[in-house]
């Protein structure tokens, strides 16, 4: 577990704000050949604090100040995505608020300058932080399958991973605990990671031992752990309990979510109509059949509706096979235009109509087909919980997982979202969606 110091976070926050203001100042000087008119100069210093504040908020939404561990690729694309959001929002505000004398060419120049400067600055921050941090050491307690799956993922962050194989037989677990006790004395140890499949009673013993040695613990959550998220203390007379709230949106949260949906989906729909017309023409020229594809999906509270998508496959693609999940790049049923649309995610644009109609939200678990919902609910009883919140165009599983993630792994993200949903969480996921669209290994 990487804990960033308060000094590092303060340096990053102040540096990001100052860097953005400096980049915009350079953009002004370039735009006006180092001699900006007085009105422009005055307006620049009027908006400079707001530019810095916007940068800090957007960087925070991308998790660039928290303790999460990102790969270098995720880190780089987070900064690039943040730059797009910051400058697009700034240009839009400048266009709408005419009282500021801010030429939109300034935003274009600032955007070009911002990305390399921000990447260099943040690379320096990471170098300075890593220079004073000992070599990352981690103890992973798990199974052979877990080691094969997780250790390659952990190694870039934790070059030294001690593996403690947790036995199935209870009589052998004392030996595993003794091995863990010895490893906990290793200098430079940063955390103990417990795989999700370890039984709860054994997790309790491992956590107790690690905490007694002042070592942080990372626990892979199972569905019981996810059910207990945000449980609140409760007491009946002198007996303590944990109150587990139902998964549902209260009226205020539902109203704010709907307001956010309409405030973004309606303008996005209007601006995207010309693009949709070009896509429709390309589909018609590429293959015979309808432009739009209507497919039944399961929404909130198991209500069924027809989702709209641009057709990316040949007509009657499932006539022989029946309902099957797409195999991605190797799926021969996908048309040439469809393959391009899937790569740039444009086949989902018509779902803005579903959002305006109230059948979907911008953010939520992705709606699935009834055939697969019934299948998954038989295999995973907790799958039904994901339908307690509105389904969405994008979601936590789409921005943090992978396209190839199993239904069980995606469900874990969906339940995390359902248990932690808020306006800020929705905004963060929308920002992260920009990064997911830019990264090749997106899960959307």
CSV table of C-alpha atoms in Angstrom, one decimal:
chain,number,residue,atom,x,y,z
A,1,UNK,CA,0.0,0.0,0.0
A,2,UNK,CA,1.5,3.3,-1.0
A,3,UNK,CA,0.7,6.1,1.4
A,4,UNK,CA,1.5,9.5,0.0
A,5,UNK,CA,2.7,12.0,2.6
A,6,UNK,CA,0.7,15.2,3.3
A,7,UNK,CA,3.8,17.2,2.2
A,8,UNK,CA,3.8,15.4,-1.2
A,9,UNK,CA,0.1,16.0,-1.7
A,10,UNK,CA,0.4,19.7,-0.8
A,11,UNK,CA,3.3,20.0,-3.2
A,12,UNK,CA,1.3,18.3,-6.0
A,13,UNK,CA,-1.8,20.4,-5.4
A,14,UNK,CA,0.1,23.7,-5.3
A,15,UNK,CA,2.3,22.7,-8.2
A,16,UNK,CA,-0.6,21.6,-10.4
A,17,UNK,CA,-2.4,24.9,-9.8
A,18,UNK,CA,0.6,27.1,-10.4
A,19,UNK,CA,1.6,25.1,-13.5
A,20,UNK,CA,-1.8,25.5,-15.1
A,21,UNK,CA,-1.8,29.3,-14.5
A,22,UNK,CA,1.7,29.5,-15.9
A,23,UNK,CA,0.8,27.6,-19.0
A,24,UNK,CA,-2.2,29.8,-19.6
A,25,UNK,CA,0.0,32.9,-19.1
A,26,UNK,CA,2.4,31.6,-21.7
A,27,UNK,CA,-0.5,30.9,-24.0
A,28,UNK,CA,-1.6,34.6,-23.6
A,29,UNK,CA,1.9,35.8,-24.3
A,30,UNK,CA,2.1,33.7,-27.4
A,31,UNK,CA,-1.3,34.7,-28.6
A,32,UNK,CA,-0.6,38.4,-28.2
A,33,UNK,CA,3.1,38.3,-29.1
A,34,UNK,CA,4.1,39.1,-25.5
A,35,UNK,CA,2.0,42.3,-25.5
A,36,UNK,CA,-1.6,41.5,-24.4
A,37,UNK,CA,-4.1,44.4,-24.3
A,38,UNK,CA,-5.0,45.7,-20.9
A,39,UNK,CA,-8.6,44.2,-20.9
A,40,UNK,CA,-7.2,40.7,-21.7
A,41,UNK,CA,-4.5,41.0,-19.0
A,42,UNK,CA,-7.1,42.0,-16.4
A,43,UNK,CA,-9.4,39.2,-17.3
A,44,UNK,CA,-6.6,36.7,-17.2
A,45,UNK,CA,-5.8,37.4,-13.6
A,46,UNK,CA,-9.6,37.4,-12.8
A,47,UNK,CA,-10.0,33.9,-14.1
A,48,UNK,CA,-6.5,32.5,-13.1
A,49,UNK,CA,-7.7,31.3,-9.6
A,50,UNK,CA,-10.6,29.6,-11.2
A,51,UNK,CA,-8.4,27.9,-13.7
A,52,UNK,CA,-6.1,26.6,-10.9
A,53,UNK,CA,-9.1,25.4,-8.9
A,54,UNK,CA,-10.6,23.6,-11.9
A,55,UNK,CA,-7.3,21.8,-12.5
A,56,UNK,CA,-7.1,20.6,-8.9
A,57,UNK,CA,-10.8,19.4,-8.9
A,58,UNK,CA,-10.3,17.5,-12.2
A,59,UNK,CA,-7.0,16.0,-11.1
A,60,UNK,CA,-8.7,14.9,-7.9
A,61,UNK,CA,-11.5,13.3,-9.9
A,62,UNK,CA,-8.8,11.3,-11.8
A,63,UNK,CA,-7.4,10.1,-8.5
A,64,UNK,CA,-4.1,11.9,-9.0
A,65,UNK,CA,-3.9,12.9,-5.3
A,66,UNK,CA,-5.1,9.7,-3.6
A,67,UNK,CA,-3.2,6.5,-2.6
A,68,UNK,CA,-4.4,4.3,-5.4
A,69,UNK,CA,-1.7,2.5,-7.4
A,70,UNK,CA,-1.7,3.3,-11.2
A,71,UNK,CA,0.3,1.9,-14.0
A,72,UNK,CA,2.4,4.4,-15.9
A,73,UNK,CA,0.0,4.1,-18.8
A,74,UNK,CA,-3.0,4.8,-16.6
A,75,UNK,CA,-1.1,7.7,-15.0
A,76,UNK,CA,-0.2,9.2,-18.4
A,77,UNK,CA,-3.7,8.9,-19.8
A,78,UNK,CA,-5.2,10.3,-16.7
A,79,UNK,CA,-3.2,13.5,-17.1
A,80,UNK,CA,-4.1,13.7,-20.9
A,81,UNK,CA,-7.8,13.1,-20.1
A,82,UNK,CA,-7.7,15.7,-17.4
A,83,UNK,CA,-6.2,18.2,-19.8
A,84,UNK,CA,-9.0,17.5,-22.3
A,85,UNK,CA,-11.7,18.0,-19.7
A,86,UNK,CA,-10.0,21.2,-18.2
A,87,UNK,CA,-9.5,23.0,-21.5
A,88,UNK,CA,-12.9,21.9,-23.1
A,89,UNK,CA,-14.7,23.1,-20.0
A,90,UNK,CA,-12.7,26.3,-19.9
A,91,UNK,CA,-13.4,27.0,-23.6
A,92,UNK,CA,-17.1,26.3,-23.1
A,93,UNK,CA,-17.3,28.7,-20.1
A,94,UNK,CA,-15.4,31.3,-22.0
A,95,UNK,CA,-17.9,31.0,-24.9
A,96,UNK,CA,-20.9,31.3,-22.7
A,97,UNK,CA,-19.7,34.0,-20.3
A,98,UNK,CA,-19.0,36.9,-22.6
A,99,UNK,CA,-17.8,39.2,-19.9
A,100,UNK,CA,-14.3,37.6,-20.0
A,101,UNK,CA,-12.1,38.7,-22.8
A,102,UNK,CA,-10.5,35.3,-23.3
A,103,UNK,CA,-9.9,34.3,-27.0
A,104,UNK,CA,-10.5,30.7,-27.5
A,105,UNK,CA,-7.2,30.4,-29.3
A,106,UNK,CA,-5.6,30.8,-25.9
A,107,UNK,CA,-7.3,27.6,-24.8
A,108,UNK,CA,-6.0,25.8,-27.9
A,109,UNK,CA,-2.4,27.0,-27.3
A,110,UNK,CA,-2.6,26.2,-23.6
A,111,UNK,CA,-3.8,22.7,-24.3
A,112,UNK,CA,-0.9,22.1,-26.6
A,113,UNK,CA,1.5,23.4,-24.0
A,114,UNK,CA,-0.2,21.8,-21.0
A,115,UNK,CA,0.2,18.1,-21.8
A,116,UNK,CA,4.0,17.9,-22.1
A,117,UNK,CA,4.5,20.3,-19.2
A,118,UNK,CA,2.1,18.4,-16.9
A,119,UNK,CA,3.5,15.1,-17.9
A,120,UNK,CA,7.1,16.3,-17.1
A,121,UNK,CA,6.0,17.9,-13.8
A,122,UNK,CA,4.1,14.8,-12.6
A,123,UNK,CA,7.0,12.5,-13.7
A,124,UNK,CA,9.3,14.6,-11.6
A,125,UNK,CA,6.9,14.3,-8.6
A,126,UNK,CA,6.8,10.5,-9.0
A,127,UNK,CA,10.6,10.4,-9.3
A,128,UNK,CA,11.1,12.5,-6.2
A,129,UNK,CA,8.5,10.4,-4.2
A,130,UNK,CA,9.9,7.1,-5.3
A,131,UNK,CA,13.5,8.2,-4.6
A,132,UNK,CA,12.8,8.3,-0.8
A,133,UNK,CA,10.6,5.2,-0.7
A,134,UNK,CA,12.2,1.8,0.0
A,135,UNK,CA,11.8,-1.0,-2.5
A,136,UNK,CA,8.2,-2.1,-2.5
A,137,UNK,CA,7.7,-5.3,-0.6
A,138,UNK,CA,4.4,-7.1,-0.3
A,139,UNK,CA,3.2,-10.3,1.3
A,140,UNK,CA,0.4,-12.0,-0.6
A,141,UNK,CA,-1.6,-14.7,1.2
A,142,UNK,CA,-3.6,-16.7,-1.3
A,143,UNK,CA,-3.9,-19.8,-3.5
A,144,UNK,CA,-1.8,-21.0,-6.4
A,145,UNK,CA,-4.4,-19.7,-8.9
A,146,UNK,CA,-4.4,-16.4,-7.2
A,147,UNK,CA,-0.6,-16.1,-7.4
A,148,UNK,CA,-0.6,-16.9,-11.1
A,149,UNK,CA,-3.3,-14.2,-11.7
A,150,UNK,CA,-2.2,-11.4,-9.3
A,151,UNK,CA,1.5,-11.6,-8.9
A,152,UNK,CA,2.3,-10.4,-12.5
A,153,UNK,CA,-0.1,-7.5,-11.8
A,154,UNK,CA,1.6,-6.6,-8.5
A,155,UNK,CA,5.2,-6.9,-9.6
A,156,UNK,CA,5.6,-3.4,-11.3
A,157,UNK,CA,4.6,-1.8,-8.0
A,158,UNK,CA,5.9,-4.3,-5.6
A,159,UNK,CA,9.2,-5.8,-7.0
A,160,UNK,CA,9.4,-8.2,-4.0
A,161,UNK,CA,6.2,-10.3,-3.5
A,162,UNK,CA,6.4,-12.9,-0.7
A,163,UNK,CA,3.9,-15.7,-1.5
A,164,UNK,CA,2.3,-17.5,1.5
A,165,UNK,CA,0.3,-20.4,0.1
A,166,UNK,CA,-2.9,-20.8,2.3
A,167,UNK,CA,-3.7,-24.5,2.7
A,168,UNK,CA,-7.2,-26.0,2.4
A,169,UNK,CA,-6.7,-28.3,5.3
A,170,UNK,CA,-7.1,-26.5,8.7
A,171,UNK,CA,-4.4,-28.5,10.3
A,172,UNK,CA,-1.7,-27.0,8.1
A,173,UNK,CA,-2.8,-23.4,8.6
A,174,UNK,CA,-0.7,-22.9,11.7
A,175,UNK,CA,2.4,-23.5,9.6
A,176,UNK,CA,1.2,-20.8,7.2
A,177,UNK,CA,0.6,-18.4,10.1
A,178,UNK,CA,4.1,-19.1,11.4
A,179,UNK,CA,5.6,-18.4,7.9
A,180,UNK,CA,3.6,-15.2,7.8
A,181,UNK,CA,4.8,-14.1,11.2
A,182,UNK,CA,8.4,-14.5,10.1
A,183,UNK,CA,7.8,-12.5,6.8
A,184,UNK,CA,6.1,-9.7,8.8
A,185,UNK,CA,9.5,-8.9,10.3
A,186,UNK,CA,11.0,-8.1,6.8
A,187,UNK,CA,12.3,-4.5,6.6
A,188,UNK,CA,10.6,-2.2,4.1
A,189,UNK,CA,7.3,-4.2,4.1
A,190,UNK,CA,4.5,-2.1,2.8
A,191,UNK,CA,1.4,-4.3,3.1
A,192,UNK,CA,-0.2,-7.7,3.4
A,193,UNK,CA,-2.6,-8.6,0.6
A,194,UNK,CA,-5.3,-11.3,1.3
A,195,UNK,CA,-6.9,-12.9,-1.7
A,196,UNK,CA,-10.7,-12.8,-1.9
A,197,UNK,CA,-11.1,-16.6,-1.7
A,198,UNK,CA,-9.6,-17.0,1.8
A,199,UNK,CA,-12.3,-18.0,4.3
A,200,UNK,CA,-13.5,-15.2,6.6
A,201,UNK,CA,-12.3,-16.8,9.8
A,202,UNK,CA,-8.8,-17.1,8.3
A,203,UNK,CA,-8.9,-13.5,7.1
A,204,UNK,CA,-9.7,-12.4,10.6
A,205,UNK,CA,-6.6,-14.3,12.0
A,206,UNK,CA,-4.3,-12.9,9.2
A,207,UNK,CA,-5.6,-9.3,9.7
A,208,UNK,CA,-5.1,-9.6,13.5
A,209,UNK,CA,-1.5,-10.8,13.0
A,210,UNK,CA,-0.7,-8.1,10.5
A,211,UNK,CA,-2.2,-5.3,12.5
A,212,UNK,CA,-0.3,-6.4,15.6
A,213,UNK,CA,2.9,-5.9,13.6
A,214,UNK,CA,1.7,-2.4,12.4
A,215,UNK,CA,1.4,-3.6,8.8
A,216,UNK,CA,-1.4,-2.3,6.5
A,217,UNK,CA,-3.7,-4.9,5.0
A,218,UNK,CA,-5.3,-5.1,1.6
A,219,UNK,CA,-8.3,-7.5,1.5
A,220,UNK,CA,-9.7,-8.8,-1.7
A,221,UNK,CA,-13.5,-8.4,-1.2
A,222,UNK,CA,-16.0,-11.2,-1.7
A,223,UNK,CA,-19.7,-10.6,-2.0
A,224,UNK,CA,-20.3,-10.7,1.7
A,225,UNK,CA,-17.7,-8.0,2.2
A,226,UNK,CA,-19.3,-5.9,-0.5
A,227,UNK,CA,-22.7,-6.3,1.2
A,228,UNK,CA,-21.3,-4.9,4.4
A,229,UNK,CA,-19.9,-1.7,2.7
A,230,UNK,CA,-21.0,1.5,4.5
A,231,UNK,CA,-22.6,-0.5,7.3
A,232,UNK,CA,-23.4,1.8,10.2
A,233,UNK,CA,-23.1,1.2,14.0
A,234,UNK,CA,-26.4,0.4,15.6
A,235,UNK,CA,-27.4,-0.5,19.2
A,236,UNK,CA,-30.3,-2.3,20.7
A,237,UNK,CA,-30.0,-1.4,24.4
A,238,UNK,CA,-26.4,-2.5,25.3
A,239,UNK,CA,-26.0,-4.9,22.3
A,240,UNK,CA,-24.0,-3.5,19.3
A,241,UNK,CA,-25.0,-4.3,15.8
A,242,UNK,CA,-24.0,-3.2,12.3
A,243,UNK,CA,-26.9,-1.8,10.2
A,244,UNK,CA,-26.7,-2.8,6.5
A,245,UNK,CA,-28.9,-0.5,4.5
A,246,UNK,CA,-30.8,-1.7,1.4
A,247,UNK,CA,-29.3,-0.9,-2.0
A,248,UNK,CA,-31.6,1.9,-3.4
A,249,UNK,CA,-31.5,5.6,-4.3
A,250,UNK,CA,-33.3,7.9,-2.0
A,251,UNK,CA,-35.6,10.5,-3.7
A,252,UNK,CA,-33.1,13.4,-3.4
A,253,UNK,CA,-30.3,11.3,-4.9
A,254,UNK,CA,-32.6,10.0,-7.7
A,255,UNK,CA,-33.6,13.6,-8.6
A,256,UNK,CA,-30.0,14.8,-8.6
A,257,UNK,CA,-28.9,11.9,-10.8
A,258,UNK,CA,-31.7,12.5,-13.2
A,259,UNK,CA,-30.8,16.2,-13.3
A,260,UNK,CA,-27.2,15.4,-14.1
A,261,UNK,CA,-28.4,12.9,-16.8
A,262,UNK,CA,-30.5,15.5,-18.6
A,263,UNK,CA,-28.1,18.4,-18.3
A,264,UNK,CA,-25.4,16.3,-20.1
A,265,UNK,CA,-27.4,14.0,-22.3
A,266,UNK,CA,-29.6,16.6,-24.0
A,267,UNK,CA,-26.8,18.9,-25.2
A,268,UNK,CA,-24.7,15.9,-26.1
A,269,UNK,CA,-27.5,14.5,-28.2
A,270,UNK,CA,-28.0,17.8,-30.0
A,271,UNK,CA,-24.3,18.2,-30.7
A,272,UNK,CA,-23.9,14.6,-31.9
A,273,UNK,CA,-26.8,14.6,-34.4
A,274,UNK,CA,-24.5,15.5,-37.4
A,275,UNK,CA,-22.1,12.8,-36.4
A,276,UNK,CA,-24.9,10.3,-36.1
A,277,UNK,CA,-26.1,11.2,-39.6
A,278,UNK,CA,-22.5,10.5,-41.0
A,279,UNK,CA,-22.4,7.2,-39.1
A,280,UNK,CA,-25.8,6.2,-40.5
A,281,UNK,CA,-24.6,6.9,-44.0
A,282,UNK,CA,-21.4,4.9,-43.5
A,283,UNK,CA,-23.4,1.9,-42.2
A,284,UNK,CA,-25.7,2.0,-45.2
A,285,UNK,CA,-22.8,2.1,-47.7
A,286,UNK,CA,-21.0,-0.7,-45.9
A,287,UNK,CA,-23.7,-3.4,-45.5
A,288,UNK,CA,-27.3,-4.0,-46.1
A,289,UNK,CA,-29.8,-3.8,-43.3
A,290,UNK,CA,-31.1,-1.2,-40.8
A,291,UNK,CA,-28.9,1.5,-39.3
A,292,UNK,CA,-30.1,1.1,-35.8
A,293,UNK,CA,-30.3,-2.0,-33.8
A,294,UNK,CA,-32.9,-2.5,-31.0
A,295,UNK,CA,-32.2,-5.1,-28.4
A,296,UNK,CA,-34.1,-6.0,-25.2
A,297,UNK,CA,-32.1,-5.3,-22.0
A,298,UNK,CA,-32.8,-5.5,-18.3
A,299,UNK,CA,-32.9,-2.2,-16.4
A,300,UNK,CA,-33.5,-0.9,-12.9
A,301,UNK,CA,-35.8,-3.2,-10.8
A,302,UNK,CA,-35.6,-5.8,-13.7
A,303,UNK,CA,-37.7,-3.6,-16.0
A,304,UNK,CA,-37.1,-4.5,-19.6
A,305,UNK,CA,-36.6,-1.9,-22.3
A,306,UNK,CA,-35.1,-1.8,-25.8
A,307,UNK,CA,-31.6,-0.3,-26.0
A,308,UNK,CA,-30.6,1.6,-29.2
A,309,UNK,CA,-27.3,1.0,-30.8
A,310,UNK,CA,-25.8,1.6,-34.3
A,311,UNK,CA,-25.7,-1.8,-36.0
A,312,UNK,CA,-22.2,-3.2,-36.0
A,313,UNK,CA,-22.9,-6.8,-37.1
A,314,UNK,CA,-24.4,-8.4,-40.1
A,315,UNK,CA,-28.2,-8.9,-40.1
A,316,UNK,CA,-29.4,-11.9,-38.2
A,317,UNK,CA,-26.0,-12.4,-36.7
A,318,UNK,CA,-27.4,-14.9,-34.0
A,319,UNK,CA,-29.7,-16.9,-36.3
A,320,UNK,CA,-27.4,-20.0,-36.1
A,321,UNK,CA,-25.6,-19.5,-32.7
A,322,UNK,CA,-28.4,-18.0,-30.6
A,323,UNK,CA,-27.6,-15.5,-27.9
A,324,UNK,CA,-23.8,-15.3,-27.5
A,325,UNK,CA,-21.5,-12.7,-26.1
A,326,UNK,CA,-19.2,-11.0,-28.7
A,327,UNK,CA,-15.7,-12.4,-28.8
A,328,UNK,CA,-14.2,-8.9,-29.6
A,329,UNK,CA,-11.7,-8.4,-32.4
A,330,UNK,CA,-12.0,-12.1,-33.6
A,331,UNK,CA,-15.8,-11.9,-34.1
A,332,UNK,CA,-16.4,-12.5,-37.8
A,333,UNK,CA,-20.0,-11.2,-37.5
A,334,UNK,CA,-18.8,-7.6,-37.0
A,335,UNK,CA,-18.9,-5.4,-40.2
A,336,UNK,CA,-16.0,-3.2,-41.3
A,337,UNK,CA,-17.7,0.0,-40.2
A,338,UNK,CA,-18.9,-1.8,-37.1
A,339,UNK,CA,-15.3,-2.7,-36.1
A,340,UNK,CA,-14.3,0.9,-36.4
A,341,UNK,CA,-17.3,2.1,-34.4
A,342,UNK,CA,-16.6,-0.4,-31.6
A,343,UNK,CA,-13.0,0.8,-31.4
A,344,UNK,CA,-14.1,4.4,-30.9
A,345,UNK,CA,-17.3,3.5,-29.0
A,346,UNK,CA,-19.5,5.4,-31.4
A,347,UNK,CA,-22.0,2.5,-31.7
A,348,UNK,CA,-23.3,3.5,-28.2
A,349,UNK,CA,-24.3,7.1,-29.2
A,350,UNK,CA,-28.1,6.3,-29.8
A,351,UNK,CA,-28.3,5.3,-26.2
A,352,UNK,CA,-28.5,9.1,-25.4
A,353,UNK,CA,-32.2,8.7,-26.5
A,354,UNK,CA,-32.6,6.0,-23.9
A,355,UNK,CA,-31.1,8.3,-21.3
A,356,UNK,CA,-33.4,11.2,-22.2
A,357,UNK,CA,-36.4,8.9,-22.0
A,358,UNK,CA,-35.4,7.8,-18.5
A,359,UNK,CA,-34.7,4.1,-19.4
A,360,UNK,CA,-31.0,4.5,-18.6
A,361,UNK,CA,-28.7,6.8,-16.7
A,362,UNK,CA,-25.3,8.2,-17.8
A,363,UNK,CA,-23.6,6.2,-15.0
A,364,UNK,CA,-24.6,2.8,-13.7
A,365,UNK,CA,-24.1,-1.0,-14.3
A,366,UNK,CA,-24.3,-1.7,-18.0
A,367,UNK,CA,-27.7,-3.2,-19.0
A,368,UNK,CA,-27.5,-6.9,-20.0
A,369,UNK,CA,-29.8,-9.1,-22.1
A,370,UNK,CA,-32.5,-11.1,-20.3
A,371,UNK,CA,-31.0,-14.4,-21.5
A,372,UNK,CA,-27.6,-13.6,-19.8
A,373,UNK,CA,-29.2,-12.0,-16.7
A,374,UNK,CA,-31.1,-15.2,-16.0
A,375,UNK,CA,-27.9,-17.2,-16.6
A,376,UNK,CA,-25.8,-15.0,-14.3
A,377,UNK,CA,-28.4,-14.9,-11.5
A,378,UNK,CA,-28.4,-18.7,-11.4
A,379,UNK,CA,-24.6,-18.8,-11.2
A,380,UNK,CA,-24.2,-15.7,-8.9
A,381,UNK,CA,-27.1,-15.1,-6.5
A,382,UNK,CA,-25.8,-11.6,-5.7
A,383,UNK,CA,-26.2,-10.6,-9.4
A,384,UNK,CA,-29.7,-9.3,-8.8
A,385,UNK,CA,-28.4,-6.5,-6.5
A,386,UNK,CA,-27.0,-4.6,-9.5
A,387,UNK,CA,-30.6,-4.0,-10.7
A,388,UNK,CA,-31.4,-1.9,-7.6
A,389,UNK,CA,-29.8,1.2,-9.2
A,390,UNK,CA,-30.3,2.6,-12.7
A,391,UNK,CA,-28.3,1.0,-15.5
A,392,UNK,CA,-25.9,3.3,-17.3
A,393,UNK,CA,-24.1,4.2,-20.5
A,394,UNK,CA,-20.8,3.8,-18.6
A,395,UNK,CA,-20.0,2.5,-15.1
A,396,UNK,CA,-17.3,1.6,-12.6
A,397,UNK,CA,-16.7,-1.8,-14.3
A,398,UNK,CA,-16.2,-0.1,-17.6
A,399,UNK,CA,-13.6,2.4,-16.4
A,400,UNK,CA,-11.7,0.3,-13.9
A,401,UNK,CA,-12.1,-3.2,-15.3
A,402,UNK,CA,-11.4,-4.8,-18.7
A,403,UNK,CA,-13.6,-5.8,-21.6
A,404,UNK,CA,-12.5,-9.4,-20.9
A,405,UNK,CA,-13.4,-9.2,-17.2
A,406,UNK,CA,-15.7,-12.1,-16.0
A,407,UNK,CA,-19.3,-11.3,-15.0
A,408,UNK,CA,-18.3,-12.0,-11.4
A,409,UNK,CA,-15.5,-9.4,-11.6
A,410,UNK,CA,-17.7,-6.8,-13.2
A,411,UNK,CA,-20.4,-7.5,-10.6
A,412,UNK,CA,-17.9,-6.6,-7.9
A,413,UNK,CA,-17.4,-3.2,-9.4
A,414,UNK,CA,-21.2,-2.8,-9.9
A,415,UNK,CA,-21.8,-3.6,-6.2
A,416,UNK,CA,-19.1,-1.2,-5.2
A,417,UNK,CA,-20.8,1.5,-7.2
A,418,UNK,CA,-24.3,0.6,-5.9
A,419,UNK,CA,-23.0,0.9,-2.3
A,420,UNK,CA,-21.1,4.1,-2.8
A,421,UNK,CA,-23.2,6.0,-5.4
A,422,UNK,CA,-23.2,9.8,-5.2
A,423,UNK,CA,-23.1,12.8,-7.5
A,424,UNK,CA,-19.3,13.1,-7.1
A,425,UNK,CA,-18.8,9.4,-7.9
A,426,UNK,CA,-20.9,9.8,-11.1
A,427,UNK,CA,-18.8,12.8,-12.1
A,428,UNK,CA,-15.6,10.9,-11.4
A,429,UNK,CA,-16.7,8.0,-13.5
A,430,UNK,CA,-17.7,10.3,-16.4
A,431,UNK,CA,-14.1,11.8,-16.2
A,432,UNK,CA,-12.6,8.4,-16.1
A,433,UNK,CA,-14.7,7.4,-19.1
A,434,UNK,CA,-12.7,9.9,-21.2
A,435,UNK,CA,-9.5,8.1,-20.1
A,436,UNK,CA,-11.0,4.7,-20.9
A,437,UNK,CA,-11.9,5.9,-24.4
A,438,UNK,CA,-8.3,7.0,-25.0
A,439,UNK,CA,-6.6,3.9,-23.6
A,440,UNK,CA,-6.4,0.8,-25.8
A,441,UNK,CA,-7.1,-1.6,-23.0
A,442,UNK,CA,-10.4,-0.1,-22.1
A,443,UNK,CA,-13.2,-2.3,-20.8
A,444,UNK,CA,-16.1,-0.4,-22.4
